[in-house]
PDB file of C-alpha atoms and ligand atoms in Angstrom:
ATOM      1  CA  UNK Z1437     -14.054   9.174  10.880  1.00 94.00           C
ATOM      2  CA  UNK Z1438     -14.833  11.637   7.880  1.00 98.00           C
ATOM      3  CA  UNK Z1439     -12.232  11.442   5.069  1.00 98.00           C
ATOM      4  CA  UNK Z1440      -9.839  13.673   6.213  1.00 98.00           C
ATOM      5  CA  UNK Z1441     -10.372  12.252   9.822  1.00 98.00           C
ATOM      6  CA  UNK Z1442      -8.710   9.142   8.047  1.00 98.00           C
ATOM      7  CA  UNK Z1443      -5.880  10.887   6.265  1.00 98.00           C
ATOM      8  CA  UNK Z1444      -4.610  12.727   9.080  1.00 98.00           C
ATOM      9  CA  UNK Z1445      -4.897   9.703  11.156  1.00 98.00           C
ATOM     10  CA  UNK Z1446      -2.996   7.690   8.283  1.00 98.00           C
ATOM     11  CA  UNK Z1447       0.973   7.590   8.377  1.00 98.00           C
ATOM     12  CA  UNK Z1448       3.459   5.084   7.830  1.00 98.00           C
ATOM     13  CA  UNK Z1449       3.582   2.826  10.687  1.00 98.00           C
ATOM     14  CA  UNK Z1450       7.536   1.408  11.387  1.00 98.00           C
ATOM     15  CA  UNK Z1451       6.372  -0.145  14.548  1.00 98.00           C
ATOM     16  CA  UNK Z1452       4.311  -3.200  15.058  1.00 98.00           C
ATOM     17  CA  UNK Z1453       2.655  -5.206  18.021  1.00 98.00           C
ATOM     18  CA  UNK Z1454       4.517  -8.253  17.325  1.00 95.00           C
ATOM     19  CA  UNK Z1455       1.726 -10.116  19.533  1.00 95.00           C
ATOM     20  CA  UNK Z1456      -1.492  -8.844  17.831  1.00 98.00           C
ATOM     21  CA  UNK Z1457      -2.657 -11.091  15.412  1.00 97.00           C
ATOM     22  CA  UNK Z1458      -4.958  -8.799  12.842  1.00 98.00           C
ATOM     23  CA  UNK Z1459      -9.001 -10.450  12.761  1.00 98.00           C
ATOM     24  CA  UNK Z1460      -9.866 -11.841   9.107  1.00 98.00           C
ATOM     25  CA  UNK Z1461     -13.328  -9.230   8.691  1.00 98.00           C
ATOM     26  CA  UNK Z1462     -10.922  -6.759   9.298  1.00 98.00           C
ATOM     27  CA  UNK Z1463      -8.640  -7.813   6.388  1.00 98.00           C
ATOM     28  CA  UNK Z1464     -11.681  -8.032   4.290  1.00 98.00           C
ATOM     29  CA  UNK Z1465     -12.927  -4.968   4.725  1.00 98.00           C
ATOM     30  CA  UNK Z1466      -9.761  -4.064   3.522  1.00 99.00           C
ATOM     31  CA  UNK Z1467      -9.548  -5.622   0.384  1.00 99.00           C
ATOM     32  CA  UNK Z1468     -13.499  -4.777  -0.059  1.00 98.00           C
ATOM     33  CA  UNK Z1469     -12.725  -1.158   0.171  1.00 98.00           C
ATOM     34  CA  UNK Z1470      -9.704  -1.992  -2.287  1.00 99.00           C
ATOM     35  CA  UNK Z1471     -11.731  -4.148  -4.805  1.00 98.00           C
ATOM     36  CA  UNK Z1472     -13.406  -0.745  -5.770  1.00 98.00           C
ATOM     37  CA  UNK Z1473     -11.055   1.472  -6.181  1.00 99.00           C
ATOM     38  CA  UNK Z1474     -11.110   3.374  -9.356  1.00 98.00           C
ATOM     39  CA  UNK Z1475      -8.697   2.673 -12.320  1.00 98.00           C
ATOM     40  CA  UNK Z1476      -8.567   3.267 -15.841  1.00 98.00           C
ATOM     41  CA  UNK Z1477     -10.616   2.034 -17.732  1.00 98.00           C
ATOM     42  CA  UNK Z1478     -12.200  -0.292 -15.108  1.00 98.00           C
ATOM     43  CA  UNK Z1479      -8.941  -2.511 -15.879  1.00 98.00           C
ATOM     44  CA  UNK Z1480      -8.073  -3.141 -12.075  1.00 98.00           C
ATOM     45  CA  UNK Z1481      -4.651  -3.967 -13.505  1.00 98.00           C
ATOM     46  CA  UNK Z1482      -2.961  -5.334 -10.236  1.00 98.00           C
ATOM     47  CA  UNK Z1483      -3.214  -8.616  -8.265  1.00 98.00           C
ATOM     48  CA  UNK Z1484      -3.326  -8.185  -4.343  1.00 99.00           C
ATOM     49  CA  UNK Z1485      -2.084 -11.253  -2.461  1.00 99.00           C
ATOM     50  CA  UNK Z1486      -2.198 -11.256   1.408  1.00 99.00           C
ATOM     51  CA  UNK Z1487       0.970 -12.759   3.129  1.00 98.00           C
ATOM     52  CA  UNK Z1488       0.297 -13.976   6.807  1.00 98.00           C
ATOM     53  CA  UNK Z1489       2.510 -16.532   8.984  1.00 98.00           C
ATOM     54  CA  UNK Z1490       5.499 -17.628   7.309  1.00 98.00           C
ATOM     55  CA  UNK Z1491       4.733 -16.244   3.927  1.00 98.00           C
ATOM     56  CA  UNK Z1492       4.676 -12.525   5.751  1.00 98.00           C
ATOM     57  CA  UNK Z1493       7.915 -13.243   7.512  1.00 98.00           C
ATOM     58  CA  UNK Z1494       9.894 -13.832   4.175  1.00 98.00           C
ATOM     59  CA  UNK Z1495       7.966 -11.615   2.185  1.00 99.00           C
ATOM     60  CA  UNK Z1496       8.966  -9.044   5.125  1.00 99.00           C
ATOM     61  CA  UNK Z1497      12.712 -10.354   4.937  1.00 98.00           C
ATOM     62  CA  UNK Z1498      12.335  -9.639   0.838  1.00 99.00           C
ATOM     63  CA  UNK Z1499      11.818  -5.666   2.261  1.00 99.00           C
ATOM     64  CA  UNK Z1500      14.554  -5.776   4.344  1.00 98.00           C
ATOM     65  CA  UNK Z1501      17.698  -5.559   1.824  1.00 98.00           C
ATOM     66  CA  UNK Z1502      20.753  -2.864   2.173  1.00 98.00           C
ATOM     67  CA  UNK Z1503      19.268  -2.354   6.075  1.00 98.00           C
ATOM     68  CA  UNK Z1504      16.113  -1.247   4.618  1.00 98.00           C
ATOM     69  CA  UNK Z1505      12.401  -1.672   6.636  1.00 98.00           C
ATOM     70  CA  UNK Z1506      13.960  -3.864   9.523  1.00 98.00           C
ATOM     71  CA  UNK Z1507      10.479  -3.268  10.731  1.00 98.00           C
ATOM     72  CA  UNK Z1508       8.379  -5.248   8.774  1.00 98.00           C
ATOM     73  CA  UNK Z1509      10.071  -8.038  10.703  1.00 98.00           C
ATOM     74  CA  UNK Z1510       6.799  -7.253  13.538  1.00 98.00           C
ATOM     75  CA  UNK Z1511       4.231  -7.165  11.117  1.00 98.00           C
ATOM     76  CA  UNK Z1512       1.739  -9.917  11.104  1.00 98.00           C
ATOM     77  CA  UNK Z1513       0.410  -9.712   7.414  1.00 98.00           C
ATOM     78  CA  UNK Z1514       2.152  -8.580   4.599  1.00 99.00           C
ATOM     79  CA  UNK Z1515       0.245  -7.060   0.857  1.00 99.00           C
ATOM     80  CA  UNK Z1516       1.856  -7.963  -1.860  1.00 99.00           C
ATOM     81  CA  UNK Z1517       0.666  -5.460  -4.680  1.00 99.00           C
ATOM     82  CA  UNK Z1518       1.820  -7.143  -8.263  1.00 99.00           C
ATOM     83  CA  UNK Z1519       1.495  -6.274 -11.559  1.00 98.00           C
ATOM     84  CA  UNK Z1520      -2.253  -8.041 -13.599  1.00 98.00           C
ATOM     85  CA  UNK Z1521      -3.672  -7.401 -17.234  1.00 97.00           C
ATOM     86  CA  UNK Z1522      -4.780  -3.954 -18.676  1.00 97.00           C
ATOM     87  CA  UNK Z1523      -8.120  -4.291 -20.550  1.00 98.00           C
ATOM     88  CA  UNK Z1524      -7.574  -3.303 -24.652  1.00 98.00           C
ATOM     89  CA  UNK Z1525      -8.874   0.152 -24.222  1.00 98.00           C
ATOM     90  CA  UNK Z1526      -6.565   0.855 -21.357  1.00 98.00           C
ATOM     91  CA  UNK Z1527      -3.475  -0.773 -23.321  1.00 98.00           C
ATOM     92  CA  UNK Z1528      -4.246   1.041 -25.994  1.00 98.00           C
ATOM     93  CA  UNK Z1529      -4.968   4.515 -24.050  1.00 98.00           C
ATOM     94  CA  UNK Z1530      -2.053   3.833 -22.084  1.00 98.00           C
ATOM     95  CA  UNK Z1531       0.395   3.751 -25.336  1.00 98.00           C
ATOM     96  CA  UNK Z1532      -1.197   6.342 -27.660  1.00 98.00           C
ATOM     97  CA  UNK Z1533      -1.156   9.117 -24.180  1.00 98.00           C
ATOM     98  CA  UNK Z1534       2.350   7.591 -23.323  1.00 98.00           C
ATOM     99  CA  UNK Z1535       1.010   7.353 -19.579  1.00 98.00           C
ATOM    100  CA  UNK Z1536       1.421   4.499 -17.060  1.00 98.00           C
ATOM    101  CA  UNK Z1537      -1.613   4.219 -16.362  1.00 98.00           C
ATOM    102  CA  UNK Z1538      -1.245   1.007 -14.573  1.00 98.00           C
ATOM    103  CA  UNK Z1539       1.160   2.481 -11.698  1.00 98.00           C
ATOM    104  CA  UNK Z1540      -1.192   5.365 -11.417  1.00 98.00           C
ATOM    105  CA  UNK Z1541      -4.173   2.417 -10.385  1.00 98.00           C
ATOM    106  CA  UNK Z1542      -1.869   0.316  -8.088  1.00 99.00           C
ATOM    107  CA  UNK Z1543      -1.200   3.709  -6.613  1.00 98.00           C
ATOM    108  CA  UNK Z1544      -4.936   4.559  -6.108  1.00 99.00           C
ATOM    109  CA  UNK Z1545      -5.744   0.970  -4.571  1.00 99.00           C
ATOM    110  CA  UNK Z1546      -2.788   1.150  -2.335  1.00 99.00           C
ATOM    111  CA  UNK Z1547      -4.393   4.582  -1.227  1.00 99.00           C
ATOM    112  CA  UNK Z1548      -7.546   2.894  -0.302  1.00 99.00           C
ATOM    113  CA  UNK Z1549      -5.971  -0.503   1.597  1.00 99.00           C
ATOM    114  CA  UNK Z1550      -3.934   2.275   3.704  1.00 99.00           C
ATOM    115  CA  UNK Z1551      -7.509   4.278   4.486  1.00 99.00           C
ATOM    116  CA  UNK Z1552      -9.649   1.276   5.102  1.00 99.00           C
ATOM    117  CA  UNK Z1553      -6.838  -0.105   7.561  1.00 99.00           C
ATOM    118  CA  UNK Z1554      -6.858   3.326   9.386  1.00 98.00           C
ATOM    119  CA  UNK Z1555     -10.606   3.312   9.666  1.00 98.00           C
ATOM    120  CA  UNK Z1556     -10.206  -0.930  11.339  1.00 98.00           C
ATOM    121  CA  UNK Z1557      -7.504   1.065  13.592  1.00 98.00           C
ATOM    122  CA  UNK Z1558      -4.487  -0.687  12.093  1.00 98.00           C
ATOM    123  CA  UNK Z1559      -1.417   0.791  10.910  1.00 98.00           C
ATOM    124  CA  UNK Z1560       0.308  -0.059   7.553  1.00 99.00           C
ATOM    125  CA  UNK Z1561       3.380   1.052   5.406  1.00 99.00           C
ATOM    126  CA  UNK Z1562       3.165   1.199   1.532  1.00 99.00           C
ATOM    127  CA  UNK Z1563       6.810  -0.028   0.758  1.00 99.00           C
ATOM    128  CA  UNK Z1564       8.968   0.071  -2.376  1.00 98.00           C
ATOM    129  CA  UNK Z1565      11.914  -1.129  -1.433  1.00 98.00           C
ATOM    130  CA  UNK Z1566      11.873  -4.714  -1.834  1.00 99.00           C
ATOM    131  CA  UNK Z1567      13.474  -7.803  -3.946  1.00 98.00           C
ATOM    132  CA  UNK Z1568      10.908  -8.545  -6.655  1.00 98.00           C
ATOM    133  CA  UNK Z1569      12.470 -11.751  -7.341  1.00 98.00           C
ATOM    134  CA  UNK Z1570      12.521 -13.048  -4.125  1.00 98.00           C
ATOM    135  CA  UNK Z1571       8.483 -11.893  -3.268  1.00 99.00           C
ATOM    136  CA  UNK Z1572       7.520 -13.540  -6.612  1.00 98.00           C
ATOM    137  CA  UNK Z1573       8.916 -17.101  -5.693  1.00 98.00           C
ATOM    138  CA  UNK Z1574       7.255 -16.831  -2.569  1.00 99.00           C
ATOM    139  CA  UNK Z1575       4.130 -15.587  -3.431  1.00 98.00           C
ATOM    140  CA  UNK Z1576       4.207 -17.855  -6.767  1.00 98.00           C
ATOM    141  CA  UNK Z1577       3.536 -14.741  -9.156  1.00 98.00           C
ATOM    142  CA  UNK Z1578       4.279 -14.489 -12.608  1.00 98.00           C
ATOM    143  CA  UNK Z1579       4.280 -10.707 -13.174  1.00 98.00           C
ATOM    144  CA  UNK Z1580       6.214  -7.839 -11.457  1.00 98.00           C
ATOM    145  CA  UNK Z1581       5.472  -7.001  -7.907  1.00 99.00           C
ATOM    146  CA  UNK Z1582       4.903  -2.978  -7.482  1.00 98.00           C
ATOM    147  CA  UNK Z1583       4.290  -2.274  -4.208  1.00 99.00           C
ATOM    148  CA  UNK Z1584       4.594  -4.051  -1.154  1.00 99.00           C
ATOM    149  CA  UNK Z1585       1.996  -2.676   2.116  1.00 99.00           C
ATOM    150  CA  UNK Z1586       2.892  -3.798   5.578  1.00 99.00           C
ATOM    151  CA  UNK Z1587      -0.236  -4.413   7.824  1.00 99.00           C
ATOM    152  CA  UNK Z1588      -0.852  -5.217  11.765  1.00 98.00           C
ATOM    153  CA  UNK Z1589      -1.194  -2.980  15.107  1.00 98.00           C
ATOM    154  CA  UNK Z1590       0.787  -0.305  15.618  1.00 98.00           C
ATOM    155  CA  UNK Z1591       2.583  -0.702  19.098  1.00 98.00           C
ATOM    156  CA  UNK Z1592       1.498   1.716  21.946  1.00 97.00           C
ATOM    157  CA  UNK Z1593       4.316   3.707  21.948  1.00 95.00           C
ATOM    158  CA  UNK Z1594       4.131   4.886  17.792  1.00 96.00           C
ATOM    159  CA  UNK Z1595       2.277   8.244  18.275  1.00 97.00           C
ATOM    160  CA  UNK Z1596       0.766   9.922  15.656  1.00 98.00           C
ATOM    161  CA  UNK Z1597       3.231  12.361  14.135  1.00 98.00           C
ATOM    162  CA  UNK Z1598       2.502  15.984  12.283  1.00 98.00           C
ATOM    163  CA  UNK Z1599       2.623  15.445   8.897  1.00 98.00           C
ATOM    164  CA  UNK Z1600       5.440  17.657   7.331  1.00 98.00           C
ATOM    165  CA  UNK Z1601       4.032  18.528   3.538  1.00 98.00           C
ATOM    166  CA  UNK Z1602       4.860  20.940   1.021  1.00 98.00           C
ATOM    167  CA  UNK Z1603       3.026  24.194   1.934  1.00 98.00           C
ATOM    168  CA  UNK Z1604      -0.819  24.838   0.530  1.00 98.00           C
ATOM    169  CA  UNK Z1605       0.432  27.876  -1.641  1.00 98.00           C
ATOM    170  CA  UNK Z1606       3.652  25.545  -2.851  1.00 98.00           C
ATOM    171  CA  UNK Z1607       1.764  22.461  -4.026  1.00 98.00           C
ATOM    172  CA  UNK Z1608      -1.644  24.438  -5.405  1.00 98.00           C
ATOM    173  CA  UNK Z1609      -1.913  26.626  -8.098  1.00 98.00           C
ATOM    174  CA  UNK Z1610      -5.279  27.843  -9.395  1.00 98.00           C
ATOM    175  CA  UNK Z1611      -5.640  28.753 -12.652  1.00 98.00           C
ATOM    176  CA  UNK Z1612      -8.961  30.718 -13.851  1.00 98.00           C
TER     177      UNK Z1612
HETATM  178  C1  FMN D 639       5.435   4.447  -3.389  1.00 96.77           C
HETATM  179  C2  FMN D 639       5.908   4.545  -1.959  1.00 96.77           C
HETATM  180  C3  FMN D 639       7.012   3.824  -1.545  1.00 96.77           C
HETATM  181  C4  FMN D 639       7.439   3.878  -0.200  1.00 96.77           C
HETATM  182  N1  FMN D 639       8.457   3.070   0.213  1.00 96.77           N
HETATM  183  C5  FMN D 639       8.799   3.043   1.536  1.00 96.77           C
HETATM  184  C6  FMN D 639       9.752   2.107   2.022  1.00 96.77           C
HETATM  185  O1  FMN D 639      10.277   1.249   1.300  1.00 96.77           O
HETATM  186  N2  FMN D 639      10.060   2.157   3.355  1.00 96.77           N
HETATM  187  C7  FMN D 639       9.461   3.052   4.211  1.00 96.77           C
HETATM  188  O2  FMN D 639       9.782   3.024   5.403  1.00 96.77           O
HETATM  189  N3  FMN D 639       8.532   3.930   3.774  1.00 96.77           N
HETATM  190  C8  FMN D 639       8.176   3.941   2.466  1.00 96.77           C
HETATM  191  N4  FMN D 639       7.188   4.795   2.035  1.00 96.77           N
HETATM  192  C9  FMN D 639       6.506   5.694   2.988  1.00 96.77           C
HETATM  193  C10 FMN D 639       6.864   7.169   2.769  1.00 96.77           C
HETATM  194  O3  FMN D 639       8.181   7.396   3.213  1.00 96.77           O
HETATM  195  C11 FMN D 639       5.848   8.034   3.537  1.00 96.77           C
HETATM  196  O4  FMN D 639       4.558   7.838   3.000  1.00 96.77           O
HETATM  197  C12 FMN D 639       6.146   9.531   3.513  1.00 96.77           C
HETATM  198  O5  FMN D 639       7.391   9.819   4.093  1.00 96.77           O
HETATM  199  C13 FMN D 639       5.063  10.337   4.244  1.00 96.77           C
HETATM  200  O6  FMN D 639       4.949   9.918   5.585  1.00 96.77           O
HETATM  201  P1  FMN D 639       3.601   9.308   6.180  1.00 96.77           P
HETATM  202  O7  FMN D 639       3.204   8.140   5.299  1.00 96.77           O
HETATM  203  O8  FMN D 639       3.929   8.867   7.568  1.00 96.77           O
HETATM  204  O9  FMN D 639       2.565  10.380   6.151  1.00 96.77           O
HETATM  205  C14 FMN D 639       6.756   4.731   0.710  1.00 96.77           C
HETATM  206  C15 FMN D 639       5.633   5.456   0.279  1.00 96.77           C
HETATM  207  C16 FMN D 639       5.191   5.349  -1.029  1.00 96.77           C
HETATM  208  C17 FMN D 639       3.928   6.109  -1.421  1.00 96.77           C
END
Protein backbone atom coordinates (compact mmCIF):
# COMPACT_ATOMS: atom_id res chain seq x y z
CA UNK A 1 0.00 0.00 0.00
CA UNK A 2 1.37 3.60 -0.91
CA UNK A 3 0.57 6.23 1.75
CA UNK A 4 -2.60 7.24 0.76
CA UNK A 5 -3.45 3.50 -0.02
CA UNK A 6 -3.14 3.38 3.91
CA UNK A 7 -5.16 6.44 4.79
CA UNK A 8 -8.06 5.68 2.80
CA UNK A 9 -7.95 2.21 4.01
CA UNK A 10 -7.64 3.64 7.72
CA UNK A 11 -10.98 4.42 9.72
CA UNK A 12 -12.11 3.90 13.07
CA UNK A 13 -12.93 0.39 13.57
CA UNK A 14 -16.18 -0.09 16.28
CA UNK A 15 -16.25 -3.72 15.48
CA UNK A 16 -13.91 -6.41 16.53
CA UNK A 17 -13.36 -10.27 15.91
CA UNK A 18 -13.74 -11.14 19.42
CA UNK A 19 -11.92 -14.59 18.47
CA UNK A 20 -8.78 -13.26 16.67
CA UNK A 21 -6.04 -13.02 18.84
CA UNK A 22 -3.55 -10.20 17.12
CA UNK A 23 0.34 -12.06 16.39
CA UNK A 24 3.17 -10.29 18.61
CA UNK A 25 5.54 -9.20 15.12
CA UNK A 26 2.55 -7.63 14.19
CA UNK A 27 2.29 -5.51 17.39
CA UNK A 28 5.89 -4.73 16.97
CA UNK A 29 5.87 -3.51 13.87
CA UNK A 30 3.53 -1.32 15.28
CA UNK A 31 5.26 0.20 17.94
CA UNK A 32 8.54 0.14 15.54
CA UNK A 33 6.78 2.31 13.11
CA UNK A 34 5.63 4.39 16.31
CA UNK A 35 9.11 4.55 18.03
CA UNK A 36 10.02 6.95 15.07
CA UNK A 37 7.63 9.14 14.75
CA UNK A 38 8.64 12.70 14.70
CA UNK A 39 8.20 15.10 17.72
CA UNK A 40 9.57 18.19 18.88
CA UNK A 41 12.52 18.43 19.62
CA UNK A 42 13.27 14.66 19.43
CA UNK A 43 11.51 14.66 23.05
CA UNK A 44 9.18 11.57 22.28
CA UNK A 45 7.21 12.95 25.22
CA UNK A 46 4.64 10.02 25.64
CA UNK A 47 4.84 6.48 27.11
CA UNK A 48 2.97 3.71 25.01
CA UNK A 49 1.90 0.71 27.10
CA UNK A 50 0.18 -2.28 25.35
CA UNK A 51 -2.86 -3.78 27.28
CA UNK A 52 -3.68 -7.48 26.25
CA UNK A 53 -5.85 -10.17 28.30
CA UNK A 54 -7.26 -8.86 31.34
CA UNK A 55 -5.42 -5.62 31.41
CA UNK A 56 -7.26 -4.79 27.79
CA UNK A 57 -10.60 -5.83 29.16
CA UNK A 58 -10.53 -3.17 32.04
CA UNK A 59 -8.60 -0.76 30.30
CA UNK A 60 -11.53 -1.24 27.58
CA UNK A 61 -14.22 -1.02 30.49
CA UNK A 62 -12.18 2.46 31.57
CA UNK A 63 -13.52 3.64 27.71
CA UNK A 64 -16.76 2.60 28.23
CA UNK A 65 -18.27 5.38 30.73
CA UNK A 66 -21.75 7.44 30.07
CA UNK A 67 -22.47 4.41 27.24
CA UNK A 68 -19.45 5.47 25.49
CA UNK A 69 -17.17 2.81 23.08
CA UNK A 70 -19.22 -0.36 24.23
CA UNK A 71 -17.04 -1.72 21.53
CA UNK A 72 -13.81 -1.89 22.84
CA UNK A 73 -15.35 -4.66 24.92
CA UNK A 74 -14.16 -7.11 21.46
CA UNK A 75 -10.90 -5.79 21.19
CA UNK A 76 -8.03 -8.01 22.03
CA UNK A 77 -5.25 -5.36 22.84
CA UNK A 78 -5.70 -2.12 24.09
CA UNK A 79 -2.77 1.22 23.65
CA UNK A 80 -2.60 3.13 26.32
CA UNK A 81 -0.97 6.52 25.09
CA UNK A 82 0.21 8.52 28.50
CA UNK A 83 1.78 11.49 29.13
CA UNK A 84 6.37 11.13 29.50
CA UNK A 85 9.09 13.98 29.92
CA UNK A 86 9.74 16.90 27.42
CA UNK A 87 13.51 17.36 26.84
CA UNK A 88 14.70 21.22 28.17
CA UNK A 89 14.63 22.67 24.75
CA UNK A 90 11.15 21.43 24.10
CA UNK A 91 9.94 22.66 27.72
CA UNK A 92 11.33 25.62 27.15
CA UNK A 93 10.06 26.05 23.33
CA UNK A 94 6.88 24.81 24.42
CA UNK A 95 6.38 27.81 27.12
CA UNK A 96 8.08 30.78 25.41
CA UNK A 97 5.65 29.79 21.82
CA UNK A 98 2.73 29.02 24.33
CA UNK A 99 2.16 25.70 22.20
CA UNK A 100 1.43 22.15 23.43
CA UNK A 101 3.73 20.75 21.84
CA UNK A 102 3.47 17.54 23.64
CA UNK A 103 -0.30 16.77 22.46
CA UNK A 104 0.73 17.75 19.01
CA UNK A 105 3.57 14.51 19.30
CA UNK A 106 1.14 12.01 21.00
CA UNK A 107 -1.05 13.07 18.14
CA UNK A 108 1.61 12.34 15.43
CA UNK A 109 2.56 8.82 17.05
CA UNK A 110 -1.01 7.90 17.40
CA UNK A 111 -1.14 8.74 13.54
CA UNK A 112 1.53 6.29 12.84
CA UNK A 113 0.27 3.16 15.33
CA UNK A 114 -3.20 3.68 13.33
CA UNK A 115 -1.13 3.46 9.72
CA UNK A 116 1.21 0.70 10.64
CA UNK A 117 -1.91 -1.37 11.99
CA UNK A 118 -3.71 -0.71 8.60
CA UNK A 119 -0.69 -1.80 6.64
CA UNK A 120 -0.63 -5.53 9.28
CA UNK A 121 -4.51 -5.44 8.13
CA UNK A 122 -5.85 -4.65 11.59
CA UNK A 123 -8.28 -2.15 12.52
CA UNK A 124 -7.91 0.30 15.49
CA UNK A 125 -9.79 3.32 17.12
CA UNK A 126 -7.83 6.33 18.60
CA UNK A 127 -10.18 7.02 21.67
CA UNK A 128 -10.55 9.98 24.04
CA UNK A 129 -13.13 9.21 25.98
CA UNK A 130 -11.91 7.36 28.82
CA UNK A 131 -11.40 7.49 32.86
CA UNK A 132 -7.77 8.53 33.34
CA UNK A 133 -7.87 7.49 36.81
CA UNK A 134 -9.06 4.26 36.40
CA UNK A 135 -6.40 3.37 33.16
CA UNK A 136 -3.57 4.72 35.39
CA UNK A 137 -4.18 2.20 38.35
CA UNK A 138 -4.32 -0.41 35.95
CA UNK A 139 -1.65 0.28 33.85
CA UNK A 140 0.48 1.49 37.05
CA UNK A 141 1.30 5.04 35.44
CA UNK A 142 2.23 8.00 37.13
CA UNK A 143 1.44 10.71 34.54
CA UNK A 144 -1.78 11.56 32.60
CA UNK A 145 -3.06 9.17 30.04
CA UNK A 146 -3.90 11.13 26.56
CA UNK A 147 -5.12 8.90 24.29
CA UNK A 148 -6.31 5.56 24.43
CA UNK A 149 -6.05 3.29 20.67
CA UNK A 150 -8.11 0.17 20.44
CA UNK A 151 -6.37 -2.64 18.37
CA UNK A 152 -7.48 -6.29 16.93
CA UNK A 153 -9.38 -7.58 13.62
CA UNK A 154 -12.03 -5.91 12.37
CA UNK A 155 -15.05 -8.41 12.02
CA UNK A 156 -16.15 -9.39 8.42
CA UNK A 157 -19.07 -7.54 8.32
CA UNK A 158 -17.29 -3.70 9.17
CA UNK A 159 -16.90 -2.48 5.53
CA UNK A 160 -14.87 0.19 4.67
CA UNK A 161 -16.90 3.39 4.73
CA UNK A 162 -16.43 6.81 2.46
CA UNK A 163 -14.79 9.11 4.42
CA UNK A 164 -17.04 12.29 4.84
CA UNK A 165 -14.32 15.39 5.16
CA UNK A 166 -14.50 18.96 4.86
CA UNK A 167 -14.30 19.79 1.11
CA UNK A 168 -10.60 20.37 -0.65
CA UNK A 169 -11.47 24.14 -1.36
CA UNK A 170 -12.96 24.41 2.51
CA UNK A 171 -9.96 23.03 4.41
CA UNK A 172 -7.01 24.49 1.84
CA UNK A 173 -6.13 27.80 1.25
CA UNK A 174 -3.04 28.75 -0.75
CA UNK A 175 -1.46 31.71 -0.18
CA UNK A 176 1.34 33.05 -2.77
C1 LIG B 1 -8.33 12.57 19.45
C2 LIG B 1 -9.43 11.64 18.98
C3 LIG B 1 -10.34 11.14 19.89
C4 LIG B 1 -11.35 10.24 19.47
N1 LIG B 1 -12.17 9.68 20.40
C5 LIG B 1 -13.07 8.73 20.00
C6 LIG B 1 -13.84 8.01 20.96
O1 LIG B 1 -13.70 8.17 22.19
N2 LIG B 1 -14.73 7.09 20.49
C7 LIG B 1 -14.88 6.83 19.15
O2 LIG B 1 -15.70 5.98 18.81
N3 LIG B 1 -14.14 7.48 18.22
C8 LIG B 1 -13.23 8.41 18.61
N4 LIG B 1 -12.44 9.02 17.68
C9 LIG B 1 -12.57 8.68 16.25
C10 LIG B 1 -13.17 9.81 15.41
O3 LIG B 1 -14.55 9.91 15.70
C11 LIG B 1 -12.92 9.51 13.92
O4 LIG B 1 -11.54 9.51 13.67
C12 LIG B 1 -13.58 10.50 12.96
O5 LIG B 1 -14.97 10.51 13.10
C13 LIG B 1 -13.24 10.17 11.50
O6 LIG B 1 -13.65 8.87 11.17
P1 LIG B 1 -12.63 7.73 10.70
O7 LIG B 1 -11.56 7.62 11.76
O8 LIG B 1 -13.44 6.48 10.58
O9 LIG B 1 -12.05 8.16 9.39
C14 LIG B 1 -11.44 9.90 18.09
C15 LIG B 1 -10.50 10.41 17.18
C16 LIG B 1 -9.48 11.25 17.62
C17 LIG B 1 -8.45 11.71 16.60
Amino acid sequence: MNFHEIALNRQSCRSYDPDKAVDNEKITSILESARIAPSACNSQPYNITVCKGDKAKAVAKATQGMGMNKFTENAPVMIVISEGAYVKSAAIGSKIKGNDYRSIDIGIVSAYITAEATVQGLGTCILGWFDDSKIRNICDLSTPVRLVISLGYASADDNLRNKKRKSFDELIKTVE
